[in-house]
Short mmCIF file of C-alpha atoms in Angstrom, two decimals:
data_model
loop_
_atom_site.label_atom_id
_atom_site.label_comp_id
_atom_site.label_asym_id
_atom_site.label_seq_id
_atom_site.Cartn_x
_atom_site.Cartn_y
_atom_site.Cartn_z
CA UNK A 41 15.51 -24.13 5.90
CA UNK A 42 16.65 -24.81 2.33
CA UNK A 43 13.00 -24.94 1.24
CA UNK A 44 12.20 -21.49 2.66
CA UNK A 45 10.04 -22.84 5.48
CA UNK A 46 10.18 -21.75 9.11
CA UNK A 47 11.47 -24.59 11.31
CA UNK A 48 10.47 -24.62 14.99
CA UNK A 49 12.94 -26.40 17.28
CA UNK A 50 13.48 -26.85 21.00
CA UNK A 51 16.41 -25.88 23.19
CA UNK A 52 20.01 -26.89 22.52
CA UNK A 53 19.44 -27.48 18.81
CA UNK A 54 21.94 -25.91 16.36
CA UNK A 55 20.15 -23.88 13.68
CA UNK A 56 21.45 -23.28 10.17
CA UNK A 57 19.83 -20.23 8.62
CA UNK A 58 19.00 -19.76 4.93
CA UNK A 59 18.12 -16.78 2.79
CA UNK A 60 14.30 -16.89 2.42
CA UNK A 61 14.53 -15.84 -1.25
CA UNK A 62 17.60 -17.55 -2.69
CA UNK A 63 17.53 -20.46 -0.18
CA UNK A 64 21.32 -20.12 0.11
CA UNK A 65 22.71 -21.36 3.42
CA UNK A 66 23.91 -18.44 5.56
CA UNK A 67 25.67 -20.64 8.09
CA UNK A 68 25.13 -21.27 11.77
CA UNK A 69 22.48 -18.98 13.26
CA UNK A 70 23.85 -17.28 16.38
CA UNK A 71 21.47 -14.88 18.12
CA UNK A 72 21.19 -12.94 21.33
CA UNK A 73 18.48 -13.81 23.85
CA UNK A 74 15.08 -12.28 23.11
CA UNK A 75 11.58 -12.56 24.61
CA UNK A 76 8.32 -12.54 22.66
CA UNK A 77 5.66 -11.01 24.90
CA UNK A 78 2.70 -11.64 22.54
CA UNK A 79 0.77 -14.80 23.37
CA UNK A 80 -0.59 -16.86 21.84
CA UNK A 81 1.34 -15.68 18.82
CA UNK A 82 -0.77 -17.28 16.09
CA UNK A 83 -4.37 -17.29 17.37
CA UNK A 84 -5.63 -13.85 16.34
CA UNK A 85 -9.28 -14.51 17.25
CA UNK A 86 -11.44 -12.43 19.58
CA UNK A 87 -10.44 -14.72 22.42
CA UNK A 88 -6.99 -13.15 22.49
CA UNK A 89 -7.08 -10.02 20.31
CA UNK A 90 -9.42 -7.03 20.35
CA UNK A 91 -11.18 -6.44 17.02
CA UNK A 92 -12.53 -2.90 17.19
CA UNK A 93 -16.09 -2.38 15.97
CA UNK A 94 -16.55 -6.19 15.80
CA UNK A 95 -16.48 -5.99 12.01
CA UNK A 96 -14.50 -9.11 11.16
CA UNK A 97 -14.88 -12.86 11.35
CA UNK A 98 -11.92 -14.92 12.53
CA UNK A 99 -10.99 -18.50 11.76
CA UNK A 100 -8.03 -19.67 13.88
CA UNK A 101 -6.22 -22.83 12.74
CA UNK A 102 -7.67 -22.35 9.29
CA UNK A 103 -7.21 -25.12 6.75
CA UNK A 104 -7.42 -22.67 3.84
CA UNK A 105 -3.64 -22.30 3.76
CA UNK A 106 -0.55 -23.70 5.40
CA UNK A 107 1.35 -21.32 7.64
CA UNK A 108 5.10 -20.67 7.06
CA UNK A 109 5.95 -23.73 9.19
CA UNK A 110 3.82 -26.03 6.98
CA UNK A 111 1.16 -26.52 9.64
CA UNK A 112 -2.41 -25.20 9.88
CA UNK A 113 -2.19 -22.70 12.73
CA UNK A 114 -2.70 -19.41 10.89
CA UNK A 115 -5.77 -17.25 11.56
CA UNK A 116 -7.97 -16.19 8.63
CA UNK A 117 -9.65 -12.81 9.06
CA UNK A 118 -12.47 -11.69 6.79
CA UNK A 119 -14.06 -8.20 6.87
CA UNK A 120 -17.80 -7.89 7.42
CA UNK A 121 -19.55 -7.20 4.12
CA UNK A 122 -20.56 -3.58 3.67
CA UNK A 123 -19.02 -2.31 6.92
CA UNK A 124 -16.39 0.26 5.98
CA UNK A 125 -15.26 1.37 9.44
CA UNK A 126 -11.56 0.87 10.04
CA UNK A 127 -10.47 -2.66 10.90
CA UNK A 128 -8.16 -2.29 13.86
CA UNK A 129 -6.81 -5.33 15.70
CA UNK A 130 -4.63 -5.11 18.77
CA UNK A 131 -3.12 -7.24 21.52
CA UNK A 132 -2.66 -5.92 25.04
CA UNK A 133 -2.97 -2.50 26.60
CA UNK A 134 -0.31 -2.77 29.26
CA UNK A 135 2.95 -2.87 27.30
CA UNK A 136 5.45 -0.28 28.54
CA UNK A 137 7.24 1.57 25.76
CA UNK A 138 10.26 2.59 27.84
CA UNK A 139 11.60 6.00 26.88
CA UNK A 140 14.44 5.93 24.29
CA UNK A 141 14.44 2.10 24.16
CA UNK A 142 14.03 0.50 20.74
CA UNK A 143 11.32 -2.11 20.20
CA UNK A 144 10.51 -4.29 17.19
CA UNK A 145 7.09 -5.69 16.29
CA UNK A 146 6.65 -8.24 13.52
CA UNK A 147 4.11 -10.64 12.06
CA UNK A 148 3.69 -13.03 9.16
CA UNK A 149 0.83 -12.04 6.85
CA UNK A 150 -0.69 -13.27 3.60
CA UNK A 151 -3.40 -11.93 1.33
CA UNK A 152 -4.05 -13.02 -2.24
CA UNK A 153 -7.09 -10.73 -2.51
CA UNK A 154 -5.35 -7.34 -2.47
CA UNK A 155 -5.41 -6.42 1.21
CA UNK A 156 -2.48 -4.68 2.88
CA UNK A 157 -1.44 -4.75 6.52
CA UNK A 158 -0.36 -1.79 8.60
CA UNK A 159 1.69 -2.20 11.78
CA UNK A 160 1.72 0.44 14.49
CA UNK A 161 2.41 0.44 18.25
CA UNK A 162 -0.92 1.15 19.89
CA UNK A 163 -0.96 3.90 22.51
CA UNK A 164 2.37 5.44 21.53
CA UNK A 165 0.88 8.94 21.50
CA UNK A 166 2.07 11.75 19.24
CA UNK A 167 4.73 10.78 16.76
CA UNK A 168 3.61 7.15 16.77
CA UNK A 169 5.35 4.97 14.22
CA UNK A 170 3.37 3.24 11.48
CA UNK A 171 4.06 1.46 8.20
CA UNK A 172 1.93 -0.23 5.53
CA UNK A 173 3.09 -3.46 3.88
CA UNK A 174 1.90 -4.46 0.40
CA UNK A 175 1.19 -8.20 0.48
CA UNK A 176 0.90 -8.36 -3.32
CA UNK A 177 4.13 -6.67 -4.42
CA UNK A 178 6.15 -7.39 -1.28
CA UNK A 179 7.23 -3.81 -0.67
CA UNK A 180 6.81 -1.36 2.20
CA UNK A 181 4.35 1.37 1.25
CA UNK A 182 3.69 4.59 3.10
CA UNK A 183 5.16 4.94 6.58
CA UNK A 184 5.82 7.66 9.10
CA UNK A 185 5.95 8.90 12.68
CA UNK A 186 8.82 10.58 14.46
CA UNK A 187 9.48 7.44 16.54
CA UNK A 188 9.85 5.20 13.46
CA UNK A 189 13.34 3.70 13.15
CA UNK A 190 13.09 1.17 10.32
CA UNK A 191 10.83 -1.22 8.42
CA UNK A 192 11.40 -4.53 6.65
CA UNK A 193 9.44 -7.04 4.60
CA UNK A 194 10.70 -10.54 3.77
CA UNK A 195 9.11 -12.93 1.29
CA UNK A 196 8.43 -16.54 2.27
CA UNK A 197 6.97 -19.40 0.21
CA UNK A 198 3.26 -19.69 -0.55
CA UNK A 199 2.68 -15.89 -0.69
CA UNK A 200 3.63 -15.25 2.94
CA UNK A 201 5.56 -12.17 4.07
CA UNK A 202 7.16 -11.31 7.39
CA UNK A 203 6.57 -7.63 8.11
CA UNK A 204 8.47 -5.81 10.83
CA UNK A 205 8.65 -2.30 12.27
CA UNK A 206 11.17 -0.88 14.74
CA UNK A 207 10.38 2.22 16.81
CA UNK A 208 11.74 4.16 19.78
CA UNK A 209 9.67 4.12 22.96
CA UNK A 210 8.32 7.36 24.34
CA UNK A 211 7.61 6.36 27.92
CA UNK A 212 4.01 5.23 27.46
CA UNK A 213 2.72 2.54 29.84
CA UNK A 214 -0.53 1.51 28.14
CA UNK A 215 0.82 0.27 24.84
CA UNK A 216 -0.24 -2.57 22.60
CA UNK A 217 0.60 -4.45 19.39
CA UNK A 218 -1.60 -2.73 16.79
CA UNK A 219 -2.55 -3.91 13.30
CA UNK A 220 -4.78 -2.36 10.64
CA UNK A 221 -6.30 -4.27 7.74
CA UNK A 222 -5.96 -1.84 4.85
CA UNK A 223 -7.80 -1.72 1.53
CA UNK A 224 -5.58 -1.33 -1.52
CA UNK A 225 -7.14 2.06 -2.24
CA UNK A 226 -5.41 3.86 0.64
CA UNK A 227 -2.29 2.75 2.50
CA UNK A 228 -1.62 6.02 4.32
CA UNK A 229 -1.87 6.70 8.03
CA UNK A 230 -5.61 7.38 7.64
CA UNK A 231 -6.08 3.97 6.06
CA UNK A 232 -9.50 2.79 4.89
CA UNK A 233 -11.32 -0.36 3.87
CA UNK A 234 -14.08 -0.78 1.29
CA UNK A 235 -16.13 -3.32 3.27
CA UNK A 236 -15.65 -6.08 0.72
CA UNK A 237 -16.05 -9.49 2.38
CA UNK A 238 -14.62 -11.26 -0.67
CA UNK A 239 -11.21 -10.09 0.54
CA UNK A 240 -9.43 -11.90 3.37
CA UNK A 241 -6.09 -11.92 5.12
CA UNK A 242 -4.11 -14.53 7.05
CA UNK A 243 -1.95 -13.84 10.12
CA UNK A 244 0.61 -16.00 11.91
CA UNK A 245 3.54 -15.52 14.25
CA UNK A 246 3.13 -12.15 15.98
CA UNK A 247 6.23 -11.06 17.86
CA UNK A 248 7.09 -8.05 20.04
CA UNK A 249 10.64 -7.88 21.34
CA UNK A 250 13.04 -5.36 22.83
CA UNK A 251 15.73 -4.59 20.26
CA UNK A 252 16.50 -2.68 17.08
CA UNK A 253 15.73 -5.53 14.66
CA UNK A 254 13.56 -8.62 14.40
CA UNK A 255 15.12 -11.94 15.36
CA UNK A 256 13.98 -15.43 14.41
CA UNK A 257 10.41 -16.28 15.31
CA UNK A 258 9.74 -17.28 18.94
CA UNK A 259 6.39 -19.13 19.11
CA UNK A 260 4.22 -18.55 22.17
CA UNK A 261 1.15 -20.30 23.51
CA UNK A 262 -0.18 -19.58 27.01
CA UNK A 263 2.51 -17.16 28.13
CA UNK A 264 5.51 -15.17 26.96
CA UNK A 265 8.52 -17.14 25.71
CA UNK A 266 12.24 -16.47 25.80
CA UNK A 267 14.88 -17.84 23.44
CA UNK A 268 18.18 -18.25 25.25
CA UNK A 269 21.38 -16.80 23.84
CA UNK A 270 23.20 -18.97 21.27
CA UNK A 271 26.68 -19.90 22.48
CA UNK A 272 29.15 -21.38 20.01
CA UNK A 273 32.49 -22.86 21.02
CA UNK A 274 35.28 -23.87 18.64
CA UNK A 275 37.47 -26.30 20.60
#
């Protein structure tokens, strides 16, 4: 909206989009139908996501910060002190990355303690796409992979960023939505973390959709969710 906040609405509600930086109205938002297969999209705890090496603590519905929709449904993730093994988080192992089809994964992230986030489709095999997003400067850092199509980072109020990555599927049937928590010392593919528990990161609004760009956020809870196509008639 005009204040830069994400507004969640039900069906048959006209939506007027705004530039997240300038707040300028961009007019009526008209989008194609998309489905978000990640659920629940904002609870990133061990109940729903795999945290490899069990080296993080998770606080869903944290009250430490408002999420981009001005509620308290973000998940705070804190590394375990002194444990430097890679912090890999992923959802699902049964996503099919259909050959030659483009997919887009996105998430809202926030860190005021210098952590970066790296998105990558899990299980994509050789040539897997990956990209690191700097949550301090708001720029895309190192990225690569032969299946990578594009990356994007958008700034939202209260130090939040929406990070997205588009890649081309290679026919894999055991895929997942993969995230790395990256220390500011190395944002390459072989990312590392220093094991400093004074650093934390917030996640909200994970989305995985079929298409060559990220569309507006589709919240999910106990199952996947589909936003119907927007139809506008001038009579």
